[in-house]
Every structure is written in structure tokens, then in C-alpha cells.
Coordinates of C-alpha atoms in Angstrom, one line a residue:
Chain A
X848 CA -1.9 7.1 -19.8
X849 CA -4.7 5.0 -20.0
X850 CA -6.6 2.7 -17.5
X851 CA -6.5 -0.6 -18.7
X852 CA -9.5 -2.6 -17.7
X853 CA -9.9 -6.7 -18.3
X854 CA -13.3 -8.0 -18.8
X855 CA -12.6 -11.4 -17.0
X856 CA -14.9 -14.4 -15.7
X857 CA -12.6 -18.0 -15.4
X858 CA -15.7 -19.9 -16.9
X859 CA -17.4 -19.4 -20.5
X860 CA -20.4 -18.2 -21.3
X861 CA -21.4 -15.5 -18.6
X862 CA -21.4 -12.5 -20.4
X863 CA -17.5 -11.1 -20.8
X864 CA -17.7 -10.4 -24.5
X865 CA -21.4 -9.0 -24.2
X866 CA -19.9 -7.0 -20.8
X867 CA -17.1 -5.7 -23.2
X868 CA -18.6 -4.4 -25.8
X869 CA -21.5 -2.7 -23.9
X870 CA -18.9 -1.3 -21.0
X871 CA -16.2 0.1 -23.9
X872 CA -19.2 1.2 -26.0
X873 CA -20.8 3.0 -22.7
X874 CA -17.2 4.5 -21.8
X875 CA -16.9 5.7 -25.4
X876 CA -20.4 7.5 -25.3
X877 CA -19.4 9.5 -22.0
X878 CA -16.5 10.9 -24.3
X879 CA -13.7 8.9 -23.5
X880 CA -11.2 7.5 -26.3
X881 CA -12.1 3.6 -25.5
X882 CA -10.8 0.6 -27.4
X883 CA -11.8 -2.6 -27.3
X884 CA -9.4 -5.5 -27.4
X885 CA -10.0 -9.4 -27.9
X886 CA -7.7 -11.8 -26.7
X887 CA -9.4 -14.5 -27.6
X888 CA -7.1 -15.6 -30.8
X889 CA -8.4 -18.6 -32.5
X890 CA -11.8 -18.2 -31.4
X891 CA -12.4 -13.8 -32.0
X892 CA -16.7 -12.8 -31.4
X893 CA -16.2 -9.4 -30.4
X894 CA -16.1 -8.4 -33.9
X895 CA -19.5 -10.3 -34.6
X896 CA -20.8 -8.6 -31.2
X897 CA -19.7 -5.0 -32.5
X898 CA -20.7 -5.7 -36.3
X899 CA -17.4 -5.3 -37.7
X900 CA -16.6 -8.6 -38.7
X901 CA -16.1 -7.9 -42.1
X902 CA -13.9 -4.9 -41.8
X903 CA -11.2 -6.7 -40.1
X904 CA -8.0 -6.6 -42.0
X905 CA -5.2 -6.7 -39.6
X906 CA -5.5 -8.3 -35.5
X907 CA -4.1 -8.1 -32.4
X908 CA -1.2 -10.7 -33.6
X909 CA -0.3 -8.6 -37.3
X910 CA 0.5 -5.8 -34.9
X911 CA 2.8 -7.8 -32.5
X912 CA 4.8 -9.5 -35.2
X913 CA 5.2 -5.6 -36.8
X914 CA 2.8 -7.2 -39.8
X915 CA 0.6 -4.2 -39.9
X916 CA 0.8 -1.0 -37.7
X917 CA -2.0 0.0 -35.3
X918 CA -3.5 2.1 -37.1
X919 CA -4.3 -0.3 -39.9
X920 CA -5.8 -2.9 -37.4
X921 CA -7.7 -0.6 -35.4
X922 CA -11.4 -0.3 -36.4
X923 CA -13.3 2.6 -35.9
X924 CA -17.0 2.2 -34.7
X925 CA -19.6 3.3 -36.6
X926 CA -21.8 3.9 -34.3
X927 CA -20.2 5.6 -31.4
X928 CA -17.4 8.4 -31.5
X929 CA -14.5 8.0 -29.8
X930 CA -14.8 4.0 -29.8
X931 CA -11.8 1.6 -31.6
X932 CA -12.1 -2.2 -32.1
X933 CA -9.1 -4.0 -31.9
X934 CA -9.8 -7.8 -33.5
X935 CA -7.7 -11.3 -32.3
X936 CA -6.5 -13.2 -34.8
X937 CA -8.4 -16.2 -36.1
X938 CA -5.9 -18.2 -37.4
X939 CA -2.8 -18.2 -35.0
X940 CA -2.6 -20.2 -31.7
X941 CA -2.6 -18.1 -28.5
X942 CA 1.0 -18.5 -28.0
X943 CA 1.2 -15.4 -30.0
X944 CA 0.7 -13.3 -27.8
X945 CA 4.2 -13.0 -26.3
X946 CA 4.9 -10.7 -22.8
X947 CA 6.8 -8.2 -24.8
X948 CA 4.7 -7.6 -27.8
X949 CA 1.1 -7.4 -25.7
X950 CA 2.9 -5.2 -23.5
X951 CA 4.7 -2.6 -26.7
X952 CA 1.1 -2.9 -28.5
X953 CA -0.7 -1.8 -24.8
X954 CA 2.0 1.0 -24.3
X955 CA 1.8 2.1 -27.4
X956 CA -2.2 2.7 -27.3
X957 CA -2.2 3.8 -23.8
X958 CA -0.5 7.2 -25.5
X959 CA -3.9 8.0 -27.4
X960 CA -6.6 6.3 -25.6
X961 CA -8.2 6.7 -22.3
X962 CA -9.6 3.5 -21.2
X963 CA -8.3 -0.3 -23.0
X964 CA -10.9 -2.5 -21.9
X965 CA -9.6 -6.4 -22.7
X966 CA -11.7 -9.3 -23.4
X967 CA -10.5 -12.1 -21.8
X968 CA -10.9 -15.9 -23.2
X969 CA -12.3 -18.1 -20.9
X970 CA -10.1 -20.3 -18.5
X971 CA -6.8 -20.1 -17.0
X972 CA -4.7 -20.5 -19.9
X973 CA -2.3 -17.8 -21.9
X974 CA -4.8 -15.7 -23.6
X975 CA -6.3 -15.4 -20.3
X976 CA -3.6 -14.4 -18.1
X977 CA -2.3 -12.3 -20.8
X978 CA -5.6 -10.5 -20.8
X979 CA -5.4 -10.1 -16.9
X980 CA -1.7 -9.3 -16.8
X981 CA -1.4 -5.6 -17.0
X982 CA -4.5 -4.4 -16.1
X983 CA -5.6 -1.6 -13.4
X984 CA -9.2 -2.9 -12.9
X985 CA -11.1 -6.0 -13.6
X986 CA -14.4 -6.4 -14.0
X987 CA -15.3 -10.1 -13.0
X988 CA -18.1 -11.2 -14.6
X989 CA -20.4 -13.8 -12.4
X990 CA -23.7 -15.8 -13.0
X991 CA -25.8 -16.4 -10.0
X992 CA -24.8 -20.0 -10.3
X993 CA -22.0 -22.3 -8.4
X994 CA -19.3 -23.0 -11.5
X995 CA -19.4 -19.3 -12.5
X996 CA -19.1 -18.1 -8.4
X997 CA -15.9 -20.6 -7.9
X998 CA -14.6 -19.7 -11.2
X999 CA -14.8 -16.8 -10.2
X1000 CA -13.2 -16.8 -6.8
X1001 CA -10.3 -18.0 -8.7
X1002 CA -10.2 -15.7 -11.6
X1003 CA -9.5 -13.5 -8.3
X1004 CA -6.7 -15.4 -6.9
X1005 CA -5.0 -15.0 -10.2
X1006 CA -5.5 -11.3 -10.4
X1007 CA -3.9 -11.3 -6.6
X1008 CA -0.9 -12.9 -7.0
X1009 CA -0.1 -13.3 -11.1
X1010 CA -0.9 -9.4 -12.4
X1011 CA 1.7 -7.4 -13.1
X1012 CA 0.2 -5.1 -9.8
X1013 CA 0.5 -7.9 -7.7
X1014 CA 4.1 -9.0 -9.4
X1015 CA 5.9 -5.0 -8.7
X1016 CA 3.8 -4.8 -5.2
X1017 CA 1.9 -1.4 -6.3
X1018 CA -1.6 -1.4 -5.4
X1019 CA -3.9 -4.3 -6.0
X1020 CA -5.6 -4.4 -9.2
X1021 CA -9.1 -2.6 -8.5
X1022 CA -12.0 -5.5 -8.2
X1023 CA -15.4 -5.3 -9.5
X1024 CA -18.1 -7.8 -9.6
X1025 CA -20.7 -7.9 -12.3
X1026 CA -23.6 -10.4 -11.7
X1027 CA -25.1 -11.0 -14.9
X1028 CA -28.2 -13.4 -16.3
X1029 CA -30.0 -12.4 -12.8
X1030 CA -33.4 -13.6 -12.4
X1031 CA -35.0 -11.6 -9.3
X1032 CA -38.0 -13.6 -9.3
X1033 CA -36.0 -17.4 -9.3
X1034 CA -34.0 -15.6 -6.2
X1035 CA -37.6 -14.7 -4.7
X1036 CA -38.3 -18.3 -4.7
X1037 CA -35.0 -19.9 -3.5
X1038 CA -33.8 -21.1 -7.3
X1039 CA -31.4 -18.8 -7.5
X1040 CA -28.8 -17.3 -5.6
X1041 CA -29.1 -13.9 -4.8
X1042 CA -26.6 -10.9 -5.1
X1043 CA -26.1 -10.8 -0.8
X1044 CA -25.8 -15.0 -1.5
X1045 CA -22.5 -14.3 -4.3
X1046 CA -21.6 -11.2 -2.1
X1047 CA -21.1 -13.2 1.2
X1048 CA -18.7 -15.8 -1.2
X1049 CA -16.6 -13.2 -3.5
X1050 CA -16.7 -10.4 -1.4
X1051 CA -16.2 -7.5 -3.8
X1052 CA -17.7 -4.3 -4.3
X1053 CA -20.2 -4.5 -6.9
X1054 CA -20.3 -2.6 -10.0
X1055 CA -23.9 -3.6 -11.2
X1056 CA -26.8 -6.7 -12.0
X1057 CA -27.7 -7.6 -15.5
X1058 CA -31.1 -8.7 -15.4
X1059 CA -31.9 -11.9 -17.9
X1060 CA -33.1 -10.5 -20.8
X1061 CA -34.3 -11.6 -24.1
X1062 CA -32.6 -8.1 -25.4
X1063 CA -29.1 -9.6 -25.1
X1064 CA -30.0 -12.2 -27.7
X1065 CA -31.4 -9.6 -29.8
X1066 CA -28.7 -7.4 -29.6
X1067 CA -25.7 -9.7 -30.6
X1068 CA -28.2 -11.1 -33.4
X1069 CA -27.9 -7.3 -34.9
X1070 CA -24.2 -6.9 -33.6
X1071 CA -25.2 -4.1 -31.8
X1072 CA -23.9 -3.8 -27.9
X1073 CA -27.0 -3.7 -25.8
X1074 CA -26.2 -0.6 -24.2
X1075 CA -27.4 0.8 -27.3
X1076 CA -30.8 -0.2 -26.4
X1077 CA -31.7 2.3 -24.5
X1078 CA -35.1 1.3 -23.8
X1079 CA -34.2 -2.4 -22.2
X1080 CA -33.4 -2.8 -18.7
X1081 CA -30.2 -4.8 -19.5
X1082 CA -29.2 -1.8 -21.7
X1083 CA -30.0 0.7 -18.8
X1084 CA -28.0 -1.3 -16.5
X1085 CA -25.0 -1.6 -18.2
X1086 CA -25.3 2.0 -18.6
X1087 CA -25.5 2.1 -14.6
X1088 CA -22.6 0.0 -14.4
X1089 CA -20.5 2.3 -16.6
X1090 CA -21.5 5.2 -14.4
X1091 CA -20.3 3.7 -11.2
X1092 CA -16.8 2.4 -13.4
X1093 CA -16.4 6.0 -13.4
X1094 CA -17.1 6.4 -9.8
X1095 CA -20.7 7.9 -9.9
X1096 CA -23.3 6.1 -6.7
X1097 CA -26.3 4.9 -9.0
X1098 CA -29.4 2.5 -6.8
X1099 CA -29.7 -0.7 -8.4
X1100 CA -32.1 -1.0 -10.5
X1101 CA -35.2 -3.7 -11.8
X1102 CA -34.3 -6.0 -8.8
X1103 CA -38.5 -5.6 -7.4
X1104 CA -40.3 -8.6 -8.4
X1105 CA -42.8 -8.1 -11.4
X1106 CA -46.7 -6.5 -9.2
X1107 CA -48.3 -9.5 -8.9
X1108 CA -52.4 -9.3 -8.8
X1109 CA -54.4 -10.5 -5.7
X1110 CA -55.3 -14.0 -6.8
X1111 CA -51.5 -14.8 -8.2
X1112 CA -50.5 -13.9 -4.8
X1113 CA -52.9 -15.9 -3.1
X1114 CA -52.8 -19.0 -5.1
X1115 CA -49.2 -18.9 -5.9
X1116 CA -47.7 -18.9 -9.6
Chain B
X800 CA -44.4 -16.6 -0.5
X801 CA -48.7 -17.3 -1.5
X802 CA -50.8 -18.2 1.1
X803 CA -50.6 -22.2 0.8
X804 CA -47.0 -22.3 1.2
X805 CA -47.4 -21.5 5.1
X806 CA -48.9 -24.9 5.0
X807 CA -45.8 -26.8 3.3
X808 CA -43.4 -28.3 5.2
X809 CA -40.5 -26.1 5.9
X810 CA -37.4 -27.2 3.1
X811 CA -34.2 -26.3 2.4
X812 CA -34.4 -24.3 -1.4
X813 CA -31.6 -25.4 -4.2
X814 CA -30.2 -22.0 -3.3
X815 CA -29.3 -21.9 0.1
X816 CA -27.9 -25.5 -0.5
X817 CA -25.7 -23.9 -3.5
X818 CA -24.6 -21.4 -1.0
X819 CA -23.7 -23.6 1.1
X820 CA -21.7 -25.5 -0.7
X821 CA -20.0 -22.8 -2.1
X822 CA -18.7 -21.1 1.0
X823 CA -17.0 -24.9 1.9
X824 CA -15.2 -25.4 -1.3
X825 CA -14.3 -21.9 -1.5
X826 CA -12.5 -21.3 1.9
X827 CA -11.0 -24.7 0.8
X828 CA -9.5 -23.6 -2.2
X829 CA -8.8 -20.5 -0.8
X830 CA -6.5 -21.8 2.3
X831 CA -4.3 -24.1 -1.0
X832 CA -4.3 -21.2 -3.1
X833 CA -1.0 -20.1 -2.3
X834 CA 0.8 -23.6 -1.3
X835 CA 4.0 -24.7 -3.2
X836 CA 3.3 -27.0 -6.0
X837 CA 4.9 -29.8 -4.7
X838 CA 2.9 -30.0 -1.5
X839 CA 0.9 -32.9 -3.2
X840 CA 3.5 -35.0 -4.2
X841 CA 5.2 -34.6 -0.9
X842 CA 1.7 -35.2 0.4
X843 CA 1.4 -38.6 -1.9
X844 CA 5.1 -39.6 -0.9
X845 CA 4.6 -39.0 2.9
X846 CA 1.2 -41.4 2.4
X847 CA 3.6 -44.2 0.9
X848 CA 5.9 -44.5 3.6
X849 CA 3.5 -44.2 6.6
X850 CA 1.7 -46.6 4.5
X851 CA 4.4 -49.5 4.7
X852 CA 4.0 -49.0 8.6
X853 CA -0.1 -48.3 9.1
X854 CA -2.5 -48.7 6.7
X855 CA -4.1 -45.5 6.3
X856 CA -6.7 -43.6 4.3
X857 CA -5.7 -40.8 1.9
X858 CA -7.4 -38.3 3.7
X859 CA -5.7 -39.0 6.9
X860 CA -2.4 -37.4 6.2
X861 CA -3.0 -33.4 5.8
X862 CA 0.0 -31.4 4.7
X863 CA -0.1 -27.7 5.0
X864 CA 2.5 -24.3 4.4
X865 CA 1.6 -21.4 6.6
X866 CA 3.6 -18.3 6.3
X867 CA 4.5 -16.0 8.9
X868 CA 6.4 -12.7 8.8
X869 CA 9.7 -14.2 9.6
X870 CA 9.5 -18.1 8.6
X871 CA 7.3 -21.0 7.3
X872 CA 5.9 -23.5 8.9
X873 CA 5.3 -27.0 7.2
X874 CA 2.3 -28.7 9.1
X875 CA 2.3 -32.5 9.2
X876 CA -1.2 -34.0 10.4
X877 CA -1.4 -37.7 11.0
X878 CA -4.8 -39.1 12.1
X879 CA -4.2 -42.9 13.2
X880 CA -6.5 -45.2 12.7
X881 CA -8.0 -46.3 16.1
X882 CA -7.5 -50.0 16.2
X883 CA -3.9 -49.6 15.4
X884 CA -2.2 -49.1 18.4

């Protein structure tokens, strides 16, 4: 059986299709059969982000509507063992994604696979609540910033009372908070808020801090995840984040302001 | 923190004000989060016929569901306007 994990956020651009690709890419490298599924149909980027756009044959809707089996729409990274890519359909409205067939297609690949980690769109809509339906764990993706926080807060009232968890009465889906795009030294001088400020609001454990980095750019220019870059602290903190996924304790990391030198500190700047 | 900000007068910073906000308008949408969807329309219709009686702002009729173990309780709050009595 396989742990099915949404990648979720409420607002747009935070990080979930940067998260998903480094988390499945970081589960994939600790051994585990991982695959990595868009719901974002009419508007796919994971396969841009994982540089497989031009392999994609079949998507996530062929399979449903028993146009192409899984095996033919599955993509198998190049990079990493172990790690699949399953693509959303570019062409077909979100409507396509009926209850039943997102629930045979999941079923079916939680046979083989260890961990499903699902992109979410952004909003409230279908895709979205499709994404979040049957999943185990969510990994809410936040930017120290007030839409993204009460997006956020209600991406989690939706995972409390509309997942399929919530819907049978088993246990909660499991809640993680990822705080991406964090500048330490804009929350050193009050610009930001800071990871106790978002904790206080949202209240869930957190799974890790993304620092800002210029290496997140760079990375989905090359269509490589940034976990792959294993010399950049966003890379290393992703990879911290997939550790504690898997229930490791890891410190957090790069959150100490950059040494300043005697005069900056005395004169400001 | 350098050495000439000890001088500066004391001021809020943009984040403590974003927290702030944050925390109000997220107990608020917490406490409606799990209301019926036609509280607001029962809300709107309860305005309208107080209103043919009092004239009254919107925000002075507040409509609320709690839930208890055993039963529901529909909360009606009417603030008067003070001259009207």
C-alpha cells in the first residue's frame, strides 16, 4: 500500500510544483518507489520542472478514460531510480478527473509504489480537492506572507472536513507545514513574518524552511528538481524536509543571519 | 538592530501588523467554517424584516450555529440602535 501524499497550498505560486518534484525526487533517492502525479489538467509544469516534457505520450486523463494503460503514461526519470512521472492532460478540462477513475488509477499504483505524492492546482476548485481527496498526508505549502498564511488556513479546513479521512472518520489526514521563499534577514528586520509568527496562526508541526534562493530559478530553468543540487541550501533543505517526512529529527538549518562586520553592524545596512 | 536604531522612535514593523491581522481574520473564518450554507441568506432575510420595523446596520444582526453533543443551537444577536427605543 502506498502513502499517498498531496503537495497542497490554496494560493498560486508558493512553491507546490517546485515542493513536488524535489520531495518525490528526495523520497525516490532514499530508495523508495515514488511517483509523481499532476492534477493540474489544462495547465501541467511538473513535466517542465522534471524535464520530461517531451516524453509525454499519455496523462493522467488517457489512463482514466482506459485510453492508454499505466504503464504507457508513466515516465520513468532519468535521473533518479525508482522515480515515475505521471503527466495531467493539457487539453481536457478538470472535470475529467471523475471520483471513480482518480480513485481505480490511485489503487491501482498504490500496488507497486511506495509513496504517490500529488501536485495540487491551486484554489479550491475540482483539481484541487481531487488532489486532496484521498490522501494520508499533506504537505501545505506557505510563504511568510498574509494571502499564502489564510490560504493556507483554509486549504486546512478542507483537508479536515472534505478528505476522504475526514469523510470515513479514520484518523485525520497527517499535517505538515512547509514555509518556503523565507528570507531570515527581512524577518530580522520586522519585513517579514517569521516561522514562530505563521506557527502561532496555522499551528502545525513543521516539516522544514526553504530559504529564498536564486537556485530555484536555476533549477526549473534546467528542469532539474533542486534537491539535486546538492551544494545549495534550498537543495539541502528539501533534502531535510524529506528526512523528517520519513520521521527522522533534523535542526533547521540556514536560519542565522548572514556574519555581519563591525562597521555594518554599527551603522546599520 | 545597529546602534542608531536605539535612537528611532519605537514603531510597529509591517510584520507584527501582518500578524496581527492575520490571527483576526483567521479565528474569524475559522468560527464560519463549519456553518450551514444558508446561514447568510437567513442572515440577509432576518435583516429585511427587522428592517421594516428598525432601521439597522448590516452588521448589527449576527447569526451563528453552534453545535453541541446532543443538539444545535441557532444564535440570533440583535444590537438596537440606541435612539430607537
Amino acid at each position: 500500500m502506498a502513502r499517498i501524499i498531496v503537495v497542497t497550498s490554496g494560493k498560486g505560486g508558493v512553491g507546490k510544483t517546485t515542493t513536488s518534484a524535489s520531495i518525490s525526487t528526495g523520497l525516490a533517492q532514499k530508495g523508495y518507489k515514488t511517483a509523481v502525479i499532476d492534477f493540474d489538467v489544462g495547465l501541467r509544469n511538473l513535466d517542465l520542472i522534471m524535464n520530461c516534457e517531451r516524453r509525454v505520450v499519455y496523462d493522467f486523463v488517457n489512463v482514466i478514460q482506459g485510453e492508454a494503460t499505466l504503464n504507457q503514461a508513466l515516465i520513468r526519470d532519468k535521473r533518479v531510480d525508482n522515480l515515475y512521472i505521471l503527466p495531467a492532460s493539457q487539453t481536457r478540462d478538470k472535470e475529467a478527473l471523475t471520483h471513480e477513475g482518480v480513485e481505480k488509477v490511485l489503487n491501482e499504483m498504490s500496488e507497486t509504489f511506495d509513496y504517490l505524492v500529488c501536485d495540487s492546482p491551486a484554489g479550491i476548485e475540482h483539481g484541487a480537492l481531487m488532489s486532496l481527496y484521498f490522501a494520508d498526508e499533506a504537505i501545505v505549502v506557505t510563504n511568510p506572507e498574509v494571502s499564502s498564511v489564510r490560504d493556507s488556513d483554509r486549504i486546512l479546513g478542507i483537508l479536515q472536513s472534505k478528505s476522504r479521512r475526514a469523510e470515513r472518520g479514520d484518523d485525520p489526514v497527517k499535517e505538515h507545514l512547509l514555509l518556503t521563499r523565507y528570507n531570515h534577514e527581512r524577518v530580522e528586520r520586522g519585513e517579514m513574518l517569521s516561522i514562530e509568527d505563521v506557527n502561532d496562526i496555522l499551528s502545525i508541526p513543521l516539516l522544514g524552511v526553504i530559504p529564498e534562493s536564486q537556485a530555484v530559478l536555476n533549477a526549473s530553468n534546467q528542469g532539474a528538481p533542486v534537491i539535486l543540487d546538492e551544494d545549495t541550501e534550498a537543495g539541502q533543505a528539501y533534502e531535510d524536509a524529506v528526512a523528517r517526512l520519513l520521521g527522522e529529527e533534523r535542526e533547521l538549518r540556514f536560519l542565522d543571519p548572514q556574519k555581519k562586520g563591525f562597521l555594518k553592524r554599527m551603522f546599520g545596512g | 538592530m545597529s546602534f542608531f536604531d536605539y535612537f528611532k522612535t519605537k514603531k510597529q514593523t509591517s510584520a507584527s501588523i501582518a500578524k496581527e491581522r492575520l490571527q483576526i481574520i483567521v479565528a474569524h473564518e475559522r468560527n464560519t467554517r463549519d456553518q450551514p450554507d444558508y446561514l447568510p441568506e437567513l442572515q440577509q432575510e432576518l435583516l429585511e424584516v427587522i428592517r421594516r420595523y428598525v432601521a439597522i446596520r448590516d452588521d448589527q444582526v449576527q447569526v451563528q450555529l453552534d453545535k453541541n453533543d446532543s443538539c444545535s443551537v441557532l444564535e440570533l444577536n440583535v444590537t438596537l440602535p440606541e435612539n430607537e427605543r
